Coordinates of C-alpha atoms in Angstrom, one line a residue:
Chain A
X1 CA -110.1 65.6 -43.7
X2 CA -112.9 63.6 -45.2
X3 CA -112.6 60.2 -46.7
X4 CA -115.4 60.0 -48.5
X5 CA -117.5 63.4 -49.6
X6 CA -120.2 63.1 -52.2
X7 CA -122.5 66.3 -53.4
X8 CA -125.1 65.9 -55.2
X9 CA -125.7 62.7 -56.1
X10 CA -128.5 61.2 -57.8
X11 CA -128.7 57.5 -58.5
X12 CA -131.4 55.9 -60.9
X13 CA -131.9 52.1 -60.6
X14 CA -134.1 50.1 -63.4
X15 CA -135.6 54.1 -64.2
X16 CA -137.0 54.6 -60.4
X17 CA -134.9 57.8 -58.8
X18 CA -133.7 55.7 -55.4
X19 CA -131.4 58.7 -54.1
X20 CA -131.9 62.8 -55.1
X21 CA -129.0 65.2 -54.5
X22 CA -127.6 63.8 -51.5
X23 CA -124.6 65.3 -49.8
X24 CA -122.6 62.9 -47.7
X25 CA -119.2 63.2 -45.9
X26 CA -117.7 61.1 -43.2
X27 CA -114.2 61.8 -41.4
X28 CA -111.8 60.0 -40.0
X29 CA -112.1 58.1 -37.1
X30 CA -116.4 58.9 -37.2
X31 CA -119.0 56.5 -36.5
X32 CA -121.8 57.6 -38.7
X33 CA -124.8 55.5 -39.8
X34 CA -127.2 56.1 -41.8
X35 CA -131.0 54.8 -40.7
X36 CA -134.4 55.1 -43.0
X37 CA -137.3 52.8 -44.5
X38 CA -137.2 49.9 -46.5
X39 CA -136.2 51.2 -49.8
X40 CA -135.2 54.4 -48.9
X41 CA -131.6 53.9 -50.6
X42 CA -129.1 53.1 -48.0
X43 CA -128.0 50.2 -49.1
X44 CA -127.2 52.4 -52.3
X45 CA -125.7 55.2 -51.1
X46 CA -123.3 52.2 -49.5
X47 CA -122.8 50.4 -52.8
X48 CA -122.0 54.3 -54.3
X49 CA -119.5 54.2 -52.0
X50 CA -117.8 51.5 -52.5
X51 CA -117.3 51.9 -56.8
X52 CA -120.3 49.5 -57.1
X53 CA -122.8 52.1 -58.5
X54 CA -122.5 54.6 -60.6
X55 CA -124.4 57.6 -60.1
X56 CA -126.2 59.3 -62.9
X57 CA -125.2 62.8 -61.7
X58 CA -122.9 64.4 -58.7
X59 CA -119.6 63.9 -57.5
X60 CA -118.0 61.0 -55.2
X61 CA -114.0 61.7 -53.8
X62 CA -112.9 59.4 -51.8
X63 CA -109.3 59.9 -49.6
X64 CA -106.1 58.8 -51.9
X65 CA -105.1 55.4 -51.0
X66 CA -108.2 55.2 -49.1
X67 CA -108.5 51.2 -47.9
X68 CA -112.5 50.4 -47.4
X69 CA -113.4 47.2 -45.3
X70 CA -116.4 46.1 -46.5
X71 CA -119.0 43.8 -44.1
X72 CA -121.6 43.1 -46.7
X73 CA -125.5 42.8 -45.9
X74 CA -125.6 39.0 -47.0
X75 CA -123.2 36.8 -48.5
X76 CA -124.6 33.6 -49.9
X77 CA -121.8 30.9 -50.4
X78 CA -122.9 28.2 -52.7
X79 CA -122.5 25.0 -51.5
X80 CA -120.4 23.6 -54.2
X81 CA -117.8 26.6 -53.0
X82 CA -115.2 24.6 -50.8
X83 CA -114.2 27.7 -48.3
X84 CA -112.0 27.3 -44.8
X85 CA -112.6 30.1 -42.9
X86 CA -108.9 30.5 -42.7
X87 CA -109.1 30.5 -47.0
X88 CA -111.4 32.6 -46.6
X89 CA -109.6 35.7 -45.1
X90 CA -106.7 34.9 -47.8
X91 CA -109.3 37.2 -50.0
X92 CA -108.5 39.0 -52.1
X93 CA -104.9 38.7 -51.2
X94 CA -102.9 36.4 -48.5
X95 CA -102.3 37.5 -45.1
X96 CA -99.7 35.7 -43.1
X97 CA -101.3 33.5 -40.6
X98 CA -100.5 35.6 -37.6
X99 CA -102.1 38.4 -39.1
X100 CA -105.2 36.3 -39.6
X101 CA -105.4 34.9 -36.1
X102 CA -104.9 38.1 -34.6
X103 CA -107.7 39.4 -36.8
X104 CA -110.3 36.2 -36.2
X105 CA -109.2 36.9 -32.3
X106 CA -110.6 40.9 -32.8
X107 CA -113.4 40.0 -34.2
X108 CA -114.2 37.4 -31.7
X109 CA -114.1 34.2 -33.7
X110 CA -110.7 33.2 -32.8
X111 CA -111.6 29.3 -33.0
X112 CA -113.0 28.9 -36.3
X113 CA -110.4 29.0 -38.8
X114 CA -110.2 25.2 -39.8
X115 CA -114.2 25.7 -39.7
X116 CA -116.4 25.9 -43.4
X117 CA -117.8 28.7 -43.9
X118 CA -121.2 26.8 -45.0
X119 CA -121.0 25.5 -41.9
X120 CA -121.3 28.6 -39.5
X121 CA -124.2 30.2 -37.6
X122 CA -125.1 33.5 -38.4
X123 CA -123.3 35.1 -35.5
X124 CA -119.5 33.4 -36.4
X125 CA -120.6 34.2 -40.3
X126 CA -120.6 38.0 -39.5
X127 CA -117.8 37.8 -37.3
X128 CA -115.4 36.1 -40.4
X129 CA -116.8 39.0 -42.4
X130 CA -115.6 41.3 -39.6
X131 CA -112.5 39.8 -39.4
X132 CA -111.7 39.4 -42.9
X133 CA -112.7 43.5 -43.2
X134 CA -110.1 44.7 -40.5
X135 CA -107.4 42.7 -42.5
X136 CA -106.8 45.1 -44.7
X137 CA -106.3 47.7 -42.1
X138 CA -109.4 50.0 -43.2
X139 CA -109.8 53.9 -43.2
X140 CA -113.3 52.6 -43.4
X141 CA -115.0 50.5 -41.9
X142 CA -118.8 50.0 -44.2
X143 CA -120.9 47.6 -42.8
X144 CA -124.4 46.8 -44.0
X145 CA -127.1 45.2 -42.2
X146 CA -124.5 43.3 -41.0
X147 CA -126.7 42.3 -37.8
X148 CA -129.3 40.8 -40.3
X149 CA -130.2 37.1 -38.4
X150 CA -129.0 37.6 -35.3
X151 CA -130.8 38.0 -31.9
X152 CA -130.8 41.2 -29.9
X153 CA -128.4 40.7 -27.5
X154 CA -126.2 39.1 -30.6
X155 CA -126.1 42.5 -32.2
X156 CA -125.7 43.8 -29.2
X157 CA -122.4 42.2 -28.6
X158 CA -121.7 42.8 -32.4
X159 CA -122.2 46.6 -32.4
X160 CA -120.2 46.5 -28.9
X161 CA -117.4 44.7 -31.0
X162 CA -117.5 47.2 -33.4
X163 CA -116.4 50.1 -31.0
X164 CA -114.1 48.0 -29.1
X165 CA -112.4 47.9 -33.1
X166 CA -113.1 51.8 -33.9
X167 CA -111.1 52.8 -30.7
X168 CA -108.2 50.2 -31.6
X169 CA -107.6 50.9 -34.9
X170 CA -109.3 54.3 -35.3
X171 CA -111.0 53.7 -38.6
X172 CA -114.1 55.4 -39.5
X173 CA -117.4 53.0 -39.3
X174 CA -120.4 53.7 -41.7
X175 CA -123.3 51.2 -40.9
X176 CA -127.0 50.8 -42.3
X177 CA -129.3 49.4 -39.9
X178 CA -132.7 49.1 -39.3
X179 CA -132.6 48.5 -35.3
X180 CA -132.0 52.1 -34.5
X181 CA -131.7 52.7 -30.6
X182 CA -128.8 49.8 -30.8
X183 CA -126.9 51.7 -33.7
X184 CA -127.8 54.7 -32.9
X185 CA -126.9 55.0 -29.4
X186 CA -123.6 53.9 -30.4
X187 CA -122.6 56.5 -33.7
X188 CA -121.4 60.4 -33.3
X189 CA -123.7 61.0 -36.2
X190 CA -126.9 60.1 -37.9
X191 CA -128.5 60.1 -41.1
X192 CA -131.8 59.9 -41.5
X193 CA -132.3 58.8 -45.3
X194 CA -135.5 58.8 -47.1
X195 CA -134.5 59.1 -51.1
X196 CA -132.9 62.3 -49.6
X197 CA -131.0 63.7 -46.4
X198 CA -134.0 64.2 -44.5
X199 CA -132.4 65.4 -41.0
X200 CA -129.1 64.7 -40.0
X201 CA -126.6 65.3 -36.8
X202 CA -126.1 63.9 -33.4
X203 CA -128.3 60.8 -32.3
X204 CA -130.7 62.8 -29.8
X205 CA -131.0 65.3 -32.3
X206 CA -131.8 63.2 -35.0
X207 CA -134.2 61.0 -32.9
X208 CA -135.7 64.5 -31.7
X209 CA -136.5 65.7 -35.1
X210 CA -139.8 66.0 -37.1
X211 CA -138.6 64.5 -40.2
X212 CA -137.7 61.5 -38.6
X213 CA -140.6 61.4 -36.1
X214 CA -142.5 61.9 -39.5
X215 CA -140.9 58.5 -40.4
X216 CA -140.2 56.2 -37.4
X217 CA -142.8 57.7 -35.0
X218 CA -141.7 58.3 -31.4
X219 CA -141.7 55.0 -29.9
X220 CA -138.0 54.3 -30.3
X221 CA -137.1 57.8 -27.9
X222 CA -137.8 55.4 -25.0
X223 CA -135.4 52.4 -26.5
X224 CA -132.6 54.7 -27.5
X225 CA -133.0 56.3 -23.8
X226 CA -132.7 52.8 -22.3
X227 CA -129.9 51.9 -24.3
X228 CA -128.0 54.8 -23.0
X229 CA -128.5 53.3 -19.7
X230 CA -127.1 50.0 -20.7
X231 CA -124.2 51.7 -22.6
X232 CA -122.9 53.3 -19.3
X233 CA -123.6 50.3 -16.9
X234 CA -121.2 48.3 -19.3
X235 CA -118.6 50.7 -19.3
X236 CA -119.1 50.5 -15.5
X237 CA -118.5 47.1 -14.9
X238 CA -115.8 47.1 -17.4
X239 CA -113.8 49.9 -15.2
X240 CA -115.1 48.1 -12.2
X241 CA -112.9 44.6 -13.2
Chain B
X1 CA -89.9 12.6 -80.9
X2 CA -90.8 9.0 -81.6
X3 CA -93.1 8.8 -78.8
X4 CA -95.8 11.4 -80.5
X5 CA -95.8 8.9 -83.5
X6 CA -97.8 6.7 -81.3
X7 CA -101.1 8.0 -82.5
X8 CA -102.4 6.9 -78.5
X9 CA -100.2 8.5 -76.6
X10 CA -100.9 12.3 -78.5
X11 CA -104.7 11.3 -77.8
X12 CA -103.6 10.9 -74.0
X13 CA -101.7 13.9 -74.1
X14 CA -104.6 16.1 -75.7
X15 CA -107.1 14.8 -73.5
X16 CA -105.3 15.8 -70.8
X17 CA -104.2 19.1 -71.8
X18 CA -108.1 19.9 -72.4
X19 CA -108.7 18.9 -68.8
X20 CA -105.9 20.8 -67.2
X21 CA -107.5 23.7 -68.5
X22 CA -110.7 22.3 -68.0
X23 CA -110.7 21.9 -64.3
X24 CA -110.1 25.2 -62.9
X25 CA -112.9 26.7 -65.3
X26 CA -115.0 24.2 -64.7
X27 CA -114.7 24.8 -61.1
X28 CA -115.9 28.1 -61.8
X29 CA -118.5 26.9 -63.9
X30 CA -120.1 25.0 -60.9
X31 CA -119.6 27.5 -58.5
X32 CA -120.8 30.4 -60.6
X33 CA -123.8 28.0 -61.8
X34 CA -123.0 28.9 -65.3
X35 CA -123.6 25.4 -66.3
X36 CA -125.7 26.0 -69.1
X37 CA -123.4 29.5 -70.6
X38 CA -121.4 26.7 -71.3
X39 CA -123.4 24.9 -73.1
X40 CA -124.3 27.7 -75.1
X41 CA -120.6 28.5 -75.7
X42 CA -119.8 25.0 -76.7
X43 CA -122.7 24.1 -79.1
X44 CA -122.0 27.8 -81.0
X45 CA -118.7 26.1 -81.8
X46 CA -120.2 24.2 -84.4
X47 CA -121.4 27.3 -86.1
X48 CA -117.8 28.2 -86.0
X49 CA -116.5 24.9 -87.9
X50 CA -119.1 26.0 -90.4
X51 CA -117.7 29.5 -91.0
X52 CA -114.1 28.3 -90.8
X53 CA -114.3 25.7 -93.5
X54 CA -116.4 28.3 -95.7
X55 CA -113.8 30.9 -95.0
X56 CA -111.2 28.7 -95.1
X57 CA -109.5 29.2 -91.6
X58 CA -108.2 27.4 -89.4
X59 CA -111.1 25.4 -87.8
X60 CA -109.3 26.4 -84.2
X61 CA -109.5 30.4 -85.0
X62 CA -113.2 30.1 -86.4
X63 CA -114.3 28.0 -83.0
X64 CA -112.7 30.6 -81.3
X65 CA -114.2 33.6 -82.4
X66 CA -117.7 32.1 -82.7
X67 CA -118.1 31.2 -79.2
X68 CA -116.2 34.6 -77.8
X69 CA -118.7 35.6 -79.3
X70 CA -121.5 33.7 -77.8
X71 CA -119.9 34.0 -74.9
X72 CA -119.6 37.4 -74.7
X73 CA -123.5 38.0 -75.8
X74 CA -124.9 35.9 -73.0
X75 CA -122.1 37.5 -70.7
X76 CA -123.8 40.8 -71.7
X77 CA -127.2 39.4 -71.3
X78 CA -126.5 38.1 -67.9
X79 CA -126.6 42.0 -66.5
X80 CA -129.4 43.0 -68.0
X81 CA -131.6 40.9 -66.0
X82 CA -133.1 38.0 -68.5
X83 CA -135.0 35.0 -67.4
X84 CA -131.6 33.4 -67.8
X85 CA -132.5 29.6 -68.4
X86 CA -134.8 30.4 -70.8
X87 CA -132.9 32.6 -72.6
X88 CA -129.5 30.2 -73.0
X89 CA -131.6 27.5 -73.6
X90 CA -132.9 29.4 -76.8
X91 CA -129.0 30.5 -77.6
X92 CA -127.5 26.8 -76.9
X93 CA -130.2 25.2 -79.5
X94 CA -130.6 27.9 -81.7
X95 CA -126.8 28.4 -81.7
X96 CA -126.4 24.2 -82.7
X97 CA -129.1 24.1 -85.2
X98 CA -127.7 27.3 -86.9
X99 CA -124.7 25.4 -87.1
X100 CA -125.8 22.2 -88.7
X101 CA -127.9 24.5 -90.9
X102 CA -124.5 26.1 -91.9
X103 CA -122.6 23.0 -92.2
X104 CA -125.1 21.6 -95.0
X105 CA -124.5 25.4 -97.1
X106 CA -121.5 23.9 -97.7
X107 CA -120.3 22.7 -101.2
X108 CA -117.2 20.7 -102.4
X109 CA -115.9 20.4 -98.9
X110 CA -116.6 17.2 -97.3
X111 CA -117.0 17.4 -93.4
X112 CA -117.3 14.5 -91.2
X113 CA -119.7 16.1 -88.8
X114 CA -119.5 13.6 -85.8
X115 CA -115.7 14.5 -85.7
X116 CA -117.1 17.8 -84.5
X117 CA -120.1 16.7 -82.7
X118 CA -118.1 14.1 -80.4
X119 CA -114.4 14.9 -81.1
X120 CA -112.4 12.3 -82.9
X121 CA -109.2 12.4 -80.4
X122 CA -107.6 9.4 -82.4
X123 CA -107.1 11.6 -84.9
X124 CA -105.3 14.3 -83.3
X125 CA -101.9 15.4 -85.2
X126 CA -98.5 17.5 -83.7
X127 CA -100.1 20.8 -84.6
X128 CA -103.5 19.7 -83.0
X129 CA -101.3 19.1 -79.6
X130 CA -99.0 22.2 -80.3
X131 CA -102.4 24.1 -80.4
X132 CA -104.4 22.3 -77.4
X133 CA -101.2 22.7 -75.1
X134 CA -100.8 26.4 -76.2
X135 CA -104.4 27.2 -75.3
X136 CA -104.3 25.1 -72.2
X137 CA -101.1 27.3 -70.9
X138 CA -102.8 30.4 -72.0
X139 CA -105.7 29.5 -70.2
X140 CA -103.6 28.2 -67.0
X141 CA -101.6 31.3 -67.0
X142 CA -105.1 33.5 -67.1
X143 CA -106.2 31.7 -63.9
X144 CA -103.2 31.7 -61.9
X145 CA -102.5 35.7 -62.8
X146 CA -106.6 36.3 -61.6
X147 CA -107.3 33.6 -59.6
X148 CA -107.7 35.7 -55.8
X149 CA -109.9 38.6 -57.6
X150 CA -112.2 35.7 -59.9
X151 CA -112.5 34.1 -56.2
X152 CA -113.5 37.6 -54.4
X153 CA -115.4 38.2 -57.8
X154 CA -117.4 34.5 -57.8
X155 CA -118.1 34.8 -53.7
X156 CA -119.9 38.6 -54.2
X157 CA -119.5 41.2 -56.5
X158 CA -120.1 44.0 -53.6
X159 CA -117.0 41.9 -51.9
X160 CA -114.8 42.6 -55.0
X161 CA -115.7 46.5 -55.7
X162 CA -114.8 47.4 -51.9
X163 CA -111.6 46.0 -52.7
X164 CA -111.1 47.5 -55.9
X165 CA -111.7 44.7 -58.2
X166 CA -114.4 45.3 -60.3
X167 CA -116.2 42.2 -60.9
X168 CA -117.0 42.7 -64.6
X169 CA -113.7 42.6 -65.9
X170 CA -113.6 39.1 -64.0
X171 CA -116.2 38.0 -65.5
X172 CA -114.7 38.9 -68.8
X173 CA -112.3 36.9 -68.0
X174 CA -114.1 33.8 -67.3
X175 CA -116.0 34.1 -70.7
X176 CA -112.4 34.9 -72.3
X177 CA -111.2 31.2 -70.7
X178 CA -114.1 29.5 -71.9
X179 CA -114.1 30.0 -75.3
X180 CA -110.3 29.0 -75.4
X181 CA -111.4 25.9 -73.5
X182 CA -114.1 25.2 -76.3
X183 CA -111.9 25.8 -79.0
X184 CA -108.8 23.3 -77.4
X185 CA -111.4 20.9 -76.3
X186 CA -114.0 20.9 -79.8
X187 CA -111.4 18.1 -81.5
X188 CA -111.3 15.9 -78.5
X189 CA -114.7 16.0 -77.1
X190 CA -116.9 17.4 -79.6
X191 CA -119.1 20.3 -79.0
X192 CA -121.5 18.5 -77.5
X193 CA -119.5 17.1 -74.5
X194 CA -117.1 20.0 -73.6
X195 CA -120.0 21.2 -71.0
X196 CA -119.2 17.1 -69.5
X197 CA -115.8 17.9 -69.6
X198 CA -116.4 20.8 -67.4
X199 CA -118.7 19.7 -65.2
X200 CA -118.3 16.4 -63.9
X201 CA -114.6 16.5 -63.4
X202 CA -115.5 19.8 -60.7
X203 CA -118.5 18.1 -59.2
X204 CA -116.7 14.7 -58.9
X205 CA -114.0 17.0 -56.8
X206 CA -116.4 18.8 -54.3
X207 CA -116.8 16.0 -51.7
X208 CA -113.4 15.7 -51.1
X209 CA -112.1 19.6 -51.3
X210 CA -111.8 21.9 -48.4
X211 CA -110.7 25.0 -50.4
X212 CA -111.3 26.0 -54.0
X213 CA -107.7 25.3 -54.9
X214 CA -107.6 21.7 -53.7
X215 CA -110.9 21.4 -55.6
X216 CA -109.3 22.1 -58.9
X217 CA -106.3 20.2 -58.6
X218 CA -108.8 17.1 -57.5
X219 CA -111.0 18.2 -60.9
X220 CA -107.6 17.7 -62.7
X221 CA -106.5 14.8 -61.2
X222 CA -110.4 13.2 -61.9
X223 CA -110.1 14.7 -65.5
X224 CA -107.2 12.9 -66.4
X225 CA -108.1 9.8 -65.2
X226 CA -111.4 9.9 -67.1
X227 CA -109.2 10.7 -70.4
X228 CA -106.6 7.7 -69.4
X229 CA -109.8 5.4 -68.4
X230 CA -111.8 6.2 -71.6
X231 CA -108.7 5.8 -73.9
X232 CA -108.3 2.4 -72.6
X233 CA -112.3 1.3 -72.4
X234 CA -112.5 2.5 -76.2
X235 CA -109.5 0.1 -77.4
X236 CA -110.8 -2.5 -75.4
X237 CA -114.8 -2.6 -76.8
X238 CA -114.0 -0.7 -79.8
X239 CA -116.6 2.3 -78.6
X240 CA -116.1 5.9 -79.7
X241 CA -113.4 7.2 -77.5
X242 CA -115.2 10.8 -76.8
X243 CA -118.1 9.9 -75.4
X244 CA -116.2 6.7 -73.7
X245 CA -114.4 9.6 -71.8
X246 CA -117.6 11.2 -70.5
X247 CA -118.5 7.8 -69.5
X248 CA -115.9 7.2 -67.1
X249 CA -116.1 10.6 -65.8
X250 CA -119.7 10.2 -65.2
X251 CA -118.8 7.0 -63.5
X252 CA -116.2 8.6 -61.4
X253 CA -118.9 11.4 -60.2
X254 CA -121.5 8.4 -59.1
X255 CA -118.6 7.0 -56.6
X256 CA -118.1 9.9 -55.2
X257 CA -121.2 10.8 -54.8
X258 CA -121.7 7.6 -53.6
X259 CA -119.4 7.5 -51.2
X260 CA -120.2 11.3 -50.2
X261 CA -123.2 9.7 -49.1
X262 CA -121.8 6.7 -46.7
X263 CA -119.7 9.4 -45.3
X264 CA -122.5 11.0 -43.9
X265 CA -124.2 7.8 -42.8
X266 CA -121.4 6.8 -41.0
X267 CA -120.6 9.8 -39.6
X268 CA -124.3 10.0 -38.3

């Protein structure tokens, strides 16, 4: 069953069209993420998703009861805001404190807790926004951007976390992201977004087809191959300890 | 009863009803950087004395809805994309001057303006308290009830719609809070300092705040202080008890900031 499925949406910001009849479905337990230019509306189809747009024409259903945990593309904490980390994952509601070790400990910031969150690099930022997401215990994982600022072996690492999380808790991931052989390697399916669905399905088909040749060229066929490679080598050294 | 009769201690007990309310607001106030939507809010109060005395209300409902009013305007404004600053700065004036303008259309009634302008807290009677204490629960009780989705709301709106809070109505909410806070807070400050009473308190409080609730109990704690130190530095130099307040407020926020800064130096 599908937790989200839109159909035909259309979304107008300040008068300029940014998405045109777009289907989108995702299912349970999918990785799917959605790649395209600057300003070609992922972020938007995102915030649709989430209740933060309204479209001006189609439908959006999500899943009854459907929990969304929701890694946003920046999050600018003014400095007058006094925030513990540990606060920090009390949002919107409190969470026992085992329950928010445990989740600091998935997401790989385990030591931060007493930390401000002012005070972090960009690395323990996302991983607090990570953490604070799988509190909730999401159907949906949505994750913009969220490797915006950090290195490439720091995404890495990120993008590796977020499997390691989809296979433990076996919620659906939906990410945006501009470095393409990284998250693409790593999804079951890919959309390839340009104001509309230009091509979409598995990553080597997707990376394979015109449309997005038309859009990203062929130069990241080699990178997504030599991701692959470094894909398997980890799972081999992981089977290997 | 006998201890309201003492005209100083209802003038304690109003100041520091005002700040109670005061401090979690004005927490928000700083956070949000909504310093000058209060302003706005707070001088459009005098254009509410004006229509309440013509009217013939109570001076508390016509404060009210004047600056729920204002407040909800600007609110509207703010998502629609205006140069902000500019535009609240032409409100907040424009807002005042229509006041004043207002104030002199009226005949027969006799209004001691400063009372309004810089509060006259000597003056405050039982029903003046009953009211201030009434709005200041009111406005308590609206922050406890919200005060994890205002949070989610203030940090990112995106943040509050993926958890089904939808940041708007939090917003509403703030704007609903602060013009109760102007109207309790208009007889003991005076339009023109409720945006002090708001602001200093909160900022005085950062340094020393690790989380957003210890930073509004500190605001409170500061706030009352200032009411209890301006109180007393009035009677003793016979200076007007309002502005006196702000004073020590103001005083309170240099320490700390002061001391903010030797913290730092000291810890390198």
């Amino acid at each position: 069953m599908s937790l989200v499925k839109i159909s035909g949406l259309t979304v107008r910001l300040g008068g300029a069209v940014v998405l045109r009849d777009v289907d989108f479905s995702i299912d349970a337990g999918e990785i799917v993420t959605v790649v395209g230019p600057n300003g070609s509306g992922k972020s938007t189809l995102l915030r649709v998703i989430i209740g933060a747009l309204r479209p001006e024409a189609g439908k959006v259903a999500r899943a009854g009861g459907l929990r969304i945990g929701y890694v946003p593309q920046t999050l600018h904490i003014d400095p007058t805001l006094p925030m513990t980390v540990r606060r920090f994952l009390d949002l919107p509601g409190r969470v026992p404190d085992t329950a928010a070790a445990a989740a600091l400990e998935e997401a790989g910031a385990g030591a931060l807790a007493g930390r401000q969150m002012t005070r972090l690099s960009g690395g323990q930022f996302q991983r607090v926004l990570l953490a604070r997401a799988l509190l909730s215990r999401p159907d949906l994982l949505i994750l913009d951007e969220a490797t915006q600022g950090l290195d490439q072996p720091g995404s890495a690492a990120f993008y590796r976390k977020i499997a390691e999380v989809r296979d433990k808790l076996g919620c659906a991931v939906l990410m945006v992201s501009h470095e393409l052989h990284v998250v693409m390697a790593a999804s079951d399916r890919v959309i390839c977004l340009n104001g509309h669905v230009c091509c979409e399905g598995e990553p080597e088909h997707v990376a394979s087809a015109p449309e997005y040749r038309a859009l990203f060229g062929t130069g990241t066929q080699g990178a997504l191959a030599l991701y692959r490679h470094e894909h398997t080598h980890r799972h081999d050294t992981e089977a290997a300890e | 009863m006998s201890l309201l009769d003492d005209f100083l201690v209802r003038a304690a007990l109003a100041g520091i009803g005002v700040v109670l309310a005061a401090a979690p607001l004005g927490c928000f106030v700083v956070w949000r950087r909504m310093a000058y939507f209060g302003d706005a809010t707070a001088h459009a109060a005098i254009l509410g004395v004006a229509l309440a005395l013509a009217f013939q209300v109570s001076v508390f409902s016509g404060v009210l809805v004047v600056s729920l009013l204002m407040a909800v305007t600007v609110s509207g404004l703010t998502n629609r994309g205006y140069a902000m600053d500019t535009l609240l700065g032409v409100l907040a004036h424009s807002a005042l001057a229509f006041g004043l303008v207002a104030v002199s259309f009226l005949q027969g009634v006799r209004v001691d303006l400063m009372a309004y302008l810089f509060g006259d807290i000597l003056a405050v009677g039982r029903l003046d308290l009953a009211v201030i204490w009434g709005g200041a629960v009111l406005v308590l009780g609206l922050f406890w009830w919200r005060w994890s989705a205002l949070l989610t709301a203030t940090l990112n709106p995106d943040l509050a719609y993926a958890a089904g809070i939808d940041p708007r109505r939090e917003q509403l909410a703030l704007t609903l809070a602060l013009a109760l806070v102007v109207a309790v807070a208009i007889k003991v400050v005076g339009a023109l300092l409720i945006a002090a009473m708001l602001i200093i308190p909160a900022a005085t409080a950062r340094p020393f705040a690790a989380t957003p609730e210890r930073m509004a109990f500190a605001a409170a704690a500061i706030g009352a202080l200032s009411v209890l130190g301006g109180l007393q530095a009035s009677l003793f130099w016979d200076t007007p008890t309002g502005p006196s307040i702000v004073c020590v407020a103001a005083l309170l926020f240099a320490l700390s900031s002061g001391a903010q800064v030797v913290v730092h130096r000291l810890r390198g």
